Amino acid sequence: MRYAIVSDVHGNIESLERALALVTPDDRVLCLGDIVGYGPNPNECVRLVRERAYATVLGNHDVAAIDNFGIEYFNEAARKAIAWTQTVIEPENLAWLNSLSYEVRQGEFLLVHGAPVDYFEYVLDKRSAAKAFANTDASLIFIGHTHIAEYYVCEAGGGISHKHLQQGGELELEEGKRYIVDVGSVGQPRDLNPKASMVFYEPERRRVEWVRYDYPIAEVQEKIHAAALPDLLAARLGVGR
Ligand code: ZN
């Protein structure tokens, strides 16, 4: 059994479709939230995730789309995109987002959008990673939120190490260690590689793999312009930041 894990789709259906094309019918799809916000196809993305995902947790943009929660922390482009999303999102899709929970625990692993307990905190350095490890007893924590493909390891002695997976790569899980796996973003990568990011996890082989894949960026940029969403949101897709 293999898990295919996607996060931060952000209304980018072109990229989500290509991610799911890499998934086999036997894989279980997990989604770490932020299905909407920023991008031009929130309804299509929600529908596809509803159809394909085995489990999904809420992201901060999903919550903002539902009732403006947390919108005071958003920058101007993000706020404008949420306001636009609220004008197009279908009530049924909004109701489904509203039914999701902030975390899903499945045996040894935990799914959250940003961090355990502090669901919308950013794990961006060893200090925030240490806090995240302290907030749960899960040995494998899957996160998104930062749009950066990377992982943190909590060694048996408590020391923390880190690796960035800008070009994709693998991780062999070792006994006695704990891991935070940031799967990166399907819809808006921010680690200076415009290729999208997703993760495959094989529990039996104790193996995590980050895949960076191409999608038609120009098509999404055109849609962003056509919807009169902020230009910045189109430009950043081209540079991955
Ligand atoms: Zn996001």
PDB file of C-alpha atoms and ligand atoms in Angstrom:
ATOM      1  CA  MET A   1       0.000   0.000   0.000  1.00  0.00           C
ATOM      2  CA  ARG A   2       1.200   3.442  -0.939  1.00  0.00           C
ATOM      3  CA  TYR A   3      -0.030   6.904   0.036  1.00  0.00           C
ATOM      4  CA  ALA A   4       0.035   9.802  -2.421  1.00  0.00           C
ATOM      5  CA  ILE A   5       0.067  13.073  -0.495  1.00  0.00           C
ATOM      6  CA  VAL A   6      -0.815  16.463  -1.951  1.00  0.00           C
ATOM      7  CA  SER A   7      -1.103  19.861  -0.315  1.00  0.00           C
ATOM      8  CA  ASP A   8      -1.710  23.524  -1.111  1.00  0.00           C
ATOM      9  CA  VAL A   9      -3.518  22.914  -4.374  1.00  0.00           C
ATOM     10  CA  HIS A  10      -4.814  26.512  -4.266  1.00  0.00           C
ATOM     11  CA  GLY A  11      -7.297  26.305  -7.110  1.00  0.00           C
ATOM     12  CA  ASN A  12      -4.688  25.062  -9.594  1.00  0.00           C
ATOM     13  CA  ILE A  13      -6.578  22.304 -11.420  1.00  0.00           C
ATOM     14  CA  GLU A  14      -3.936  21.917 -14.148  1.00  0.00           C
ATOM     15  CA  SER A  15      -1.362  20.897 -11.562  1.00  0.00           C
ATOM     16  CA  LEU A  16      -3.771  18.773  -9.485  1.00  0.00           C
ATOM     17  CA  GLU A  17      -4.779  16.753 -12.558  1.00  0.00           C
ATOM     18  CA  ARG A  18      -1.134  16.049 -13.338  1.00  0.00           C
ATOM     19  CA  ALA A  19      -0.441  15.036  -9.741  1.00  0.00           C
ATOM     20  CA  LEU A  20      -3.338  12.589  -9.794  1.00  0.00           C
ATOM     21  CA  ALA A  21      -2.140  11.192 -13.124  1.00  0.00           C
ATOM     22  CA  LEU A  22       0.942   9.957 -11.220  1.00  0.00           C
ATOM     23  CA  VAL A  23      -1.282   8.121  -8.722  1.00  0.00           C
ATOM     24  CA  THR A  24      -2.328   4.487  -9.268  1.00  0.00           C
ATOM     25  CA  PRO A  25      -5.832   3.171  -8.394  1.00  0.00           C
ATOM     26  CA  ASP A  26      -4.312   1.272  -5.433  1.00  0.00           C
ATOM     27  CA  ASP A  27      -2.750   4.390  -3.913  1.00  0.00           C
ATOM     28  CA  ARG A  28      -4.544   6.206  -1.131  1.00  0.00           C
ATOM     29  CA  VAL A  29      -4.641   9.957  -1.769  1.00  0.00           C
ATOM     30  CA  LEU A  30      -4.249  12.248   1.251  1.00  0.00           C
ATOM     31  CA  CYS A  31      -4.725  16.023   1.065  1.00  0.00           C
ATOM     32  CA  LEU A  32      -3.233  18.443   3.595  1.00  0.00           C
ATOM     33  CA  GLY A  33      -5.494  21.405   2.915  1.00  0.00           C
ATOM     34  CA  ASP A  34      -5.549  24.774   1.155  1.00  0.00           C
ATOM     35  CA  ILE A  35      -7.504  23.381  -1.771  1.00  0.00           C
ATOM     36  CA  VAL A  36      -8.744  26.910  -2.553  1.00  0.00           C
ATOM     37  CA  GLY A  37      -7.304  30.437  -2.453  1.00  0.00           C
ATOM     38  CA  TYR A  38      -4.915  32.146  -4.940  1.00  0.00           C
ATOM     39  CA  GLY A  39      -5.908  30.062  -7.988  1.00  0.00           C
ATOM     40  CA  PRO A  40      -8.659  30.292 -10.601  1.00  0.00           C
ATOM     41  CA  ASN A  41     -10.377  26.864 -10.248  1.00  0.00           C
ATOM     42  CA  PRO A  42     -11.501  26.368  -6.631  1.00  0.00           C
ATOM     43  CA  ASN A  43     -14.666  24.403  -7.475  1.00  0.00           C
ATOM     44  CA  GLU A  44     -12.918  22.008  -9.840  1.00  0.00           C
ATOM     45  CA  CYS A  45     -10.176  21.371  -7.278  1.00  0.00           C
ATOM     46  CA  VAL A  46     -12.608  20.760  -4.398  1.00  0.00           C
ATOM     47  CA  ARG A  47     -14.634  18.369  -6.548  1.00  0.00           C
ATOM     48  CA  LEU A  48     -11.573  16.387  -7.603  1.00  0.00           C
ATOM     49  CA  VAL A  49     -10.180  16.159  -4.077  1.00  0.00           C
ATOM     50  CA  ARG A  50     -13.608  15.085  -2.740  1.00  0.00           C
ATOM     51  CA  GLU A  51     -13.737  12.392  -5.370  1.00  0.00           C
ATOM     52  CA  ARG A  52     -10.195  11.077  -4.987  1.00  0.00           C
ATOM     53  CA  ALA A  53      -8.932  11.736  -1.469  1.00  0.00           C
ATOM     54  CA  TYR A  54      -9.089   9.105   1.253  1.00  0.00           C
ATOM     55  CA  ALA A  55      -8.572  11.807   3.910  1.00  0.00           C
ATOM     56  CA  THR A  56      -8.306  15.612   3.821  1.00  0.00           C
ATOM     57  CA  VAL A  57      -7.539  18.197   6.509  1.00  0.00           C
ATOM     58  CA  LEU A  58      -8.413  21.892   6.551  1.00  0.00           C
ATOM     59  CA  GLY A  59      -6.009  24.609   5.504  1.00  0.00           C
ATOM     60  CA  ASN A  60      -6.066  28.273   6.511  1.00  0.00           C
ATOM     61  CA  HIS A  61      -7.251  29.406   3.066  1.00  0.00           C
ATOM     62  CA  ASP A  62     -10.117  26.892   3.191  1.00  0.00           C
ATOM     63  CA  VAL A  63     -11.181  28.265   6.572  1.00  0.00           C
ATOM     64  CA  ALA A  64     -10.862  31.838   5.267  1.00  0.00           C
ATOM     65  CA  ALA A  65     -13.078  30.982   2.295  1.00  0.00           C
ATOM     66  CA  ILE A  66     -15.725  29.600   4.672  1.00  0.00           C
ATOM     67  CA  ASP A  67     -16.032  32.550   7.059  1.00  0.00           C
ATOM     68  CA  ASN A  68     -13.052  34.945   6.678  1.00  0.00           C
ATOM     69  CA  PHE A  69     -11.359  33.336   9.681  1.00  0.00           C
ATOM     70  CA  GLY A  70      -7.729  34.478   9.943  1.00  0.00           C
ATOM     71  CA  ILE A  71      -7.992  36.864   7.016  1.00  0.00           C
ATOM     72  CA  GLU A  72      -6.289  39.616   9.040  1.00  0.00           C
ATOM     73  CA  TYR A  73      -3.026  37.646   8.670  1.00  0.00           C
ATOM     74  CA  PHE A  74      -3.320  37.491   4.876  1.00  0.00           C
ATOM     75  CA  ASN A  75      -1.424  39.768   2.519  1.00  0.00           C
ATOM     76  CA  GLU A  76      -3.389  41.868   0.050  1.00  0.00           C
ATOM     77  CA  ALA A  77      -3.192  39.438  -2.875  1.00  0.00           C
ATOM     78  CA  ALA A  78      -4.283  36.520  -0.692  1.00  0.00           C
ATOM     79  CA  ARG A  79      -7.185  38.551   0.694  1.00  0.00           C
ATOM     80  CA  LYS A  80      -8.335  39.599  -2.779  1.00  0.00           C
ATOM     81  CA  ALA A  81      -8.148  36.000  -3.963  1.00  0.00           C
ATOM     82  CA  ILE A  82     -10.259  34.792  -1.033  1.00  0.00           C
ATOM     83  CA  ALA A  83     -12.870  37.506  -1.715  1.00  0.00           C
ATOM     84  CA  TRP A  84     -12.964  36.360  -5.368  1.00  0.00           C
ATOM     85  CA  THR A  85     -13.157  32.689  -4.319  1.00  0.00           C
ATOM     86  CA  GLN A  86     -16.167  33.483  -2.135  1.00  0.00           C
ATOM     87  CA  THR A  87     -17.978  34.913  -5.172  1.00  0.00           C
ATOM     88  CA  VAL A  88     -17.527  31.749  -7.271  1.00  0.00           C
ATOM     89  CA  ILE A  89     -17.439  28.829  -4.852  1.00  0.00           C
ATOM     90  CA  GLU A  90     -20.511  26.617  -4.892  1.00  0.00           C
ATOM     91  CA  PRO A  91     -22.376  26.215  -1.568  1.00  0.00           C
ATOM     92  CA  GLU A  92     -22.015  22.446  -1.731  1.00  0.00           C
ATOM     93  CA  ASN A  93     -18.222  22.709  -2.023  1.00  0.00           C
ATOM     94  CA  LEU A  94     -18.066  25.216   0.803  1.00  0.00           C
ATOM     95  CA  ALA A  95     -20.193  22.931   2.989  1.00  0.00           C
ATOM     96  CA  TRP A  96     -17.829  20.046   2.275  1.00  0.00           C
ATOM     97  CA  LEU A  97     -14.778  22.155   3.219  1.00  0.00           C
ATOM     98  CA  ASN A  98     -16.625  23.121   6.405  1.00  0.00           C
ATOM     99  CA  SER A  99     -17.039  19.432   7.277  1.00  0.00           C
ATOM    100  CA  LEU A 100     -13.277  18.749   7.342  1.00  0.00           C
ATOM    101  CA  SER A 101     -11.204  18.461  10.509  1.00  0.00           C
ATOM    102  CA  TYR A 102      -7.908  20.102  11.455  1.00  0.00           C
ATOM    103  CA  GLU A 103      -6.056  16.836  11.908  1.00  0.00           C
ATOM    104  CA  VAL A 104      -6.240  13.191  10.931  1.00  0.00           C
ATOM    105  CA  ARG A 105      -4.303  10.595  12.921  1.00  0.00           C
ATOM    106  CA  GLN A 106      -3.709   7.273  11.246  1.00  0.00           C
ATOM    107  CA  GLY A 107      -1.623   4.976  13.486  1.00  0.00           C
ATOM    108  CA  GLU A 108       1.958   6.281  13.532  1.00  0.00           C
ATOM    109  CA  PHE A 109       1.310   9.219  11.287  1.00  0.00           C
ATOM    110  CA  LEU A 110      -0.442  12.536  11.626  1.00  0.00           C
ATOM    111  CA  LEU A 111      -1.817  14.833   8.933  1.00  0.00           C
ATOM    112  CA  VAL A 112      -2.069  18.564   9.630  1.00  0.00           C
ATOM    113  CA  HIS A 113      -1.886  21.633   7.406  1.00  0.00           C
ATOM    114  CA  GLY A 114       0.802  23.607   9.264  1.00  0.00           C
ATOM    115  CA  ALA A 115       1.841  21.983  12.557  1.00  0.00           C
ATOM    116  CA  PRO A 116       0.400  19.707  15.262  1.00  0.00           C
ATOM    117  CA  VAL A 117      -2.000  21.485  17.660  1.00  0.00           C
ATOM    118  CA  ASP A 118      -1.054  24.949  16.293  1.00  0.00           C
ATOM    119  CA  TYR A 119      -2.590  23.985  12.985  1.00  0.00           C
ATOM    120  CA  PHE A 120      -1.675  27.111  11.038  1.00  0.00           C
ATOM    121  CA  GLU A 121       1.823  27.701  12.460  1.00  0.00           C
ATOM    122  CA  TYR A 122       4.687  27.565   9.943  1.00  0.00           C
ATOM    123  CA  VAL A 123       7.434  24.985  10.389  1.00  0.00           C
ATOM    124  CA  LEU A 124      10.238  26.945   8.724  1.00  0.00           C
ATOM    125  CA  ASP A 125      13.272  26.263  10.909  1.00  0.00           C
ATOM    126  CA  LYS A 126      14.647  23.882  13.535  1.00  0.00           C
ATOM    127  CA  ARG A 127      13.096  25.875  16.356  1.00  0.00           C
ATOM    128  CA  SER A 128       9.562  25.645  15.010  1.00  0.00           C
ATOM    129  CA  ALA A 129      10.210  21.988  14.096  1.00  0.00           C
ATOM    130  CA  ALA A 130      11.239  21.238  17.715  1.00  0.00           C
ATOM    131  CA  LYS A 131       7.989  22.781  18.955  1.00  0.00           C
ATOM    132  CA  ALA A 132       6.002  20.748  16.443  1.00  0.00           C
ATOM    133  CA  PHE A 133       7.688  17.495  17.524  1.00  0.00           C
ATOM    134  CA  ALA A 134       6.972  18.350  21.192  1.00  0.00           C
ATOM    135  CA  ASN A 135       3.281  18.884  20.456  1.00  0.00           C
ATOM    136  CA  THR A 136       2.589  15.301  19.319  1.00  0.00           C
ATOM    137  CA  ASP A 137       3.713  11.720  19.902  1.00  0.00           C
ATOM    138  CA  ALA A 138       3.273  10.811  16.230  1.00  0.00           C
ATOM    139  CA  SER A 139       6.504   9.536  14.720  1.00  0.00           C
ATOM    140  CA  LEU A 140       5.693  10.765  11.227  1.00  0.00           C
ATOM    141  CA  ILE A 141       4.018  14.146  10.723  1.00  0.00           C
ATOM    142  CA  PHE A 142       2.936  15.214   7.257  1.00  0.00           C
ATOM    143  CA  ILE A 143       2.564  18.948   6.721  1.00  0.00           C
ATOM    144  CA  GLY A 144       2.168  21.528   3.949  1.00  0.00           C
ATOM    145  CA  HIS A 145       1.473  25.253   4.450  1.00  0.00           C
ATOM    146  CA  THR A 146       5.010  26.559   3.724  1.00  0.00           C
ATOM    147  CA  HIS A 147       4.934  25.451   0.048  1.00  0.00           C
ATOM    148  CA  ILE A 148       8.496  24.188   0.545  1.00  0.00           C
ATOM    149  CA  ALA A 149       9.430  20.532  -0.005  1.00  0.00           C
ATOM    150  CA  GLU A 150      11.631  19.515   2.927  1.00  0.00           C
ATOM    151  CA  TYR A 151      11.922  17.355   6.021  1.00  0.00           C
ATOM    152  CA  TYR A 152      13.054  17.571   9.626  1.00  0.00           C
ATOM    153  CA  VAL A 153      14.380  14.623  11.649  1.00  0.00           C
ATOM    154  CA  CYS A 154      14.206  14.400  15.427  1.00  0.00           C
ATOM    155  CA  GLU A 155      17.084  12.091  16.400  1.00  0.00           C
ATOM    156  CA  ALA A 156      16.777   9.699  19.364  1.00  0.00           C
ATOM    157  CA  GLY A 157      18.772  12.180  21.488  1.00  0.00           C
ATOM    158  CA  GLY A 158      16.484  15.079  20.566  1.00  0.00           C
ATOM    159  CA  GLY A 159      18.784  16.788  18.033  1.00  0.00           C
ATOM    160  CA  ILE A 160      17.108  18.049  14.876  1.00  0.00           C
ATOM    161  CA  SER A 161      18.398  17.886  11.328  1.00  0.00           C
ATOM    162  CA  HIS A 162      16.889  19.210   8.118  1.00  0.00           C
ATOM    163  CA  LYS A 163      16.960  18.716   4.364  1.00  0.00           C
ATOM    164  CA  HIS A 164      15.399  20.665   1.511  1.00  0.00           C
ATOM    165  CA  LEU A 165      14.038  18.650  -1.444  1.00  0.00           C
ATOM    166  CA  GLN A 166      14.034  21.376  -4.068  1.00  0.00           C
ATOM    167  CA  GLN A 167      14.672  18.891  -6.876  1.00  0.00           C
ATOM    168  CA  GLY A 168      12.782  15.982  -5.309  1.00  0.00           C
ATOM    169  CA  GLY A 169      14.385  12.997  -3.581  1.00  0.00           C
ATOM    170  CA  GLU A 170      13.903  10.218  -1.073  1.00  0.00           C
ATOM    171  CA  LEU A 171      13.997   9.569   2.627  1.00  0.00           C
ATOM    172  CA  GLU A 172      14.462   6.181   4.324  1.00  0.00           C
ATOM    173  CA  LEU A 173      12.691   6.232   7.688  1.00  0.00           C
ATOM    174  CA  GLU A 174      14.837   4.847  10.495  1.00  0.00           C
ATOM    175  CA  GLU A 175      13.762   3.191  13.727  1.00  0.00           C
ATOM    176  CA  GLY A 176      13.838   5.431  16.812  1.00  0.00           C
ATOM    177  CA  LYS A 177      13.714   8.682  14.847  1.00  0.00           C
ATOM    178  CA  ARG A 178      10.746  10.973  14.223  1.00  0.00           C
ATOM    179  CA  TYR A 179      10.049  12.956  11.087  1.00  0.00           C
ATOM    180  CA  ILE A 180       8.214  16.029   9.852  1.00  0.00           C
ATOM    181  CA  VAL A 181       7.626  15.658   6.126  1.00  0.00           C
ATOM    182  CA  ASP A 182       6.654  18.866   4.307  1.00  0.00           C
ATOM    183  CA  VAL A 183       5.214  17.661   1.015  1.00  0.00           C
ATOM    184  CA  GLY A 184       5.555  21.029  -0.753  1.00  0.00           C
ATOM    185  CA  SER A 185       2.830  22.555  -2.911  1.00  0.00           C
ATOM    186  CA  VAL A 186       0.823  21.287  -5.861  1.00  0.00           C
ATOM    187  CA  GLY A 187      -0.567  24.681  -6.792  1.00  0.00           C
ATOM    188  CA  GLN A 188       2.001  27.330  -5.863  1.00  0.00           C
ATOM    189  CA  PRO A 189       5.581  26.126  -5.137  1.00  0.00           C
ATOM    190  CA  ARG A 190       7.743  28.627  -3.235  1.00  0.00           C
ATOM    191  CA  ASP A 191      11.164  27.000  -3.076  1.00  0.00           C
ATOM    192  CA  LEU A 192      12.547  28.601  -6.223  1.00  0.00           C
ATOM    193  CA  ASN A 193      11.626  25.601  -8.348  1.00  0.00           C
ATOM    194  CA  PRO A 194       8.423  26.286 -10.322  1.00  0.00           C
ATOM    195  CA  LYS A 195       7.795  22.541 -10.703  1.00  0.00           C
ATOM    196  CA  ALA A 196       4.973  21.314  -8.480  1.00  0.00           C
ATOM    197  CA  SER A 197       5.641  18.979  -5.560  1.00  0.00           C
ATOM    198  CA  MET A 198       3.938  15.922  -4.088  1.00  0.00           C
ATOM    199  CA  VAL A 199       4.961  12.976  -1.907  1.00  0.00           C
ATOM    200  CA  PHE A 200       4.562   9.205  -2.021  1.00  0.00           C
ATOM    201  CA  TYR A 201       4.814   7.263   1.238  1.00  0.00           C
ATOM    202  CA  GLU A 202       5.231   3.489   1.371  1.00  0.00           C
ATOM    203  CA  PRO A 203       4.780   2.313   4.997  1.00  0.00           C
ATOM    204  CA  GLU A 204       6.067  -1.241   4.391  1.00  0.00           C
ATOM    205  CA  ARG A 205       9.261  -0.038   2.746  1.00  0.00           C
ATOM    206  CA  ARG A 206       9.637   2.825   5.246  1.00  0.00           C
ATOM    207  CA  ARG A 207      10.192   5.147   2.339  1.00  0.00           C
ATOM    208  CA  VAL A 208       9.092   8.693   1.477  1.00  0.00           C
ATOM    209  CA  GLU A 209       9.631  10.137  -1.996  1.00  0.00           C
ATOM    210  CA  TRP A 210       9.193  13.743  -3.172  1.00  0.00           C
ATOM    211  CA  VAL A 211       8.309  14.077  -6.844  1.00  0.00           C
ATOM    212  CA  ARG A 212       8.669  17.396  -8.682  1.00  0.00           C
ATOM    213  CA  TYR A 213       6.599  17.467 -11.841  1.00  0.00           C
ATOM    214  CA  ASP A 214       5.797  19.879 -14.684  1.00  0.00           C
ATOM    215  CA  TYR A 215       2.378  21.323 -15.409  1.00  0.00           C
ATOM    216  CA  PRO A 216       1.259  23.951 -17.957  1.00  0.00           C
ATOM    217  CA  ILE A 217       2.050  27.076 -15.931  1.00  0.00           C
ATOM    218  CA  ALA A 218       1.139  29.472 -18.773  1.00  0.00           C
ATOM    219  CA  GLU A 219      -2.426  28.102 -18.911  1.00  0.00           C
ATOM    220  CA  VAL A 220      -2.940  28.781 -15.214  1.00  0.00           C
ATOM    221  CA  GLN A 221      -1.408  32.253 -15.541  1.00  0.00           C
ATOM    222  CA  GLU A 222      -3.842  33.045 -18.351  1.00  0.00           C
ATOM    223  CA  LYS A 223      -6.790  31.957 -16.211  1.00  0.00           C
ATOM    224  CA  ILE A 224      -5.544  34.079 -13.302  1.00  0.00           C
ATOM    225  CA  HIS A 225      -5.480  37.115 -15.597  1.00  0.00           C
ATOM    226  CA  ALA A 226      -8.895  36.284 -17.088  1.00  0.00           C
ATOM    227  CA  ALA A 227     -10.402  36.110 -13.576  1.00  0.00           C
ATOM    228  CA  ALA A 228      -8.806  39.499 -12.780  1.00  0.00           C
ATOM    229  CA  LEU A 229      -6.965  37.992  -9.815  1.00  0.00           C
ATOM    230  CA  PRO A 230      -3.796  39.899  -8.749  1.00  0.00           C
ATOM    231  CA  ASP A 231      -0.965  39.699 -11.361  1.00  0.00           C
ATOM    232  CA  LEU A 232       1.462  38.764  -8.624  1.00  0.00           C
ATOM    233  CA  LEU A 233      -0.302  35.413  -8.237  1.00  0.00           C
ATOM    234  CA  ALA A 234       0.389  34.571 -11.886  1.00  0.00           C
ATOM    235  CA  ALA A 235       3.961  35.878 -11.882  1.00  0.00           C
ATOM    236  CA  ARG A 236       5.047  33.856  -8.853  1.00  0.00           C
ATOM    237  CA  LEU A 237       4.048  30.553 -10.490  1.00  0.00           C
ATOM    238  CA  GLY A 238       6.650  31.194 -13.186  1.00  0.00           C
ATOM    239  CA  VAL A 239       9.500  31.571 -10.721  1.00  0.00           C
ATOM    240  CA  GLY A 240       8.355  29.293  -7.918  1.00  0.00           C
ATOM    241  CA  ARG A 241       8.368  31.814  -5.108  1.00  0.00           C
TER     242      ARG A 241
HETATM  243 ZN    ZN B   1      -1.074  27.323   1.155  1.00  0.00          ZN
END
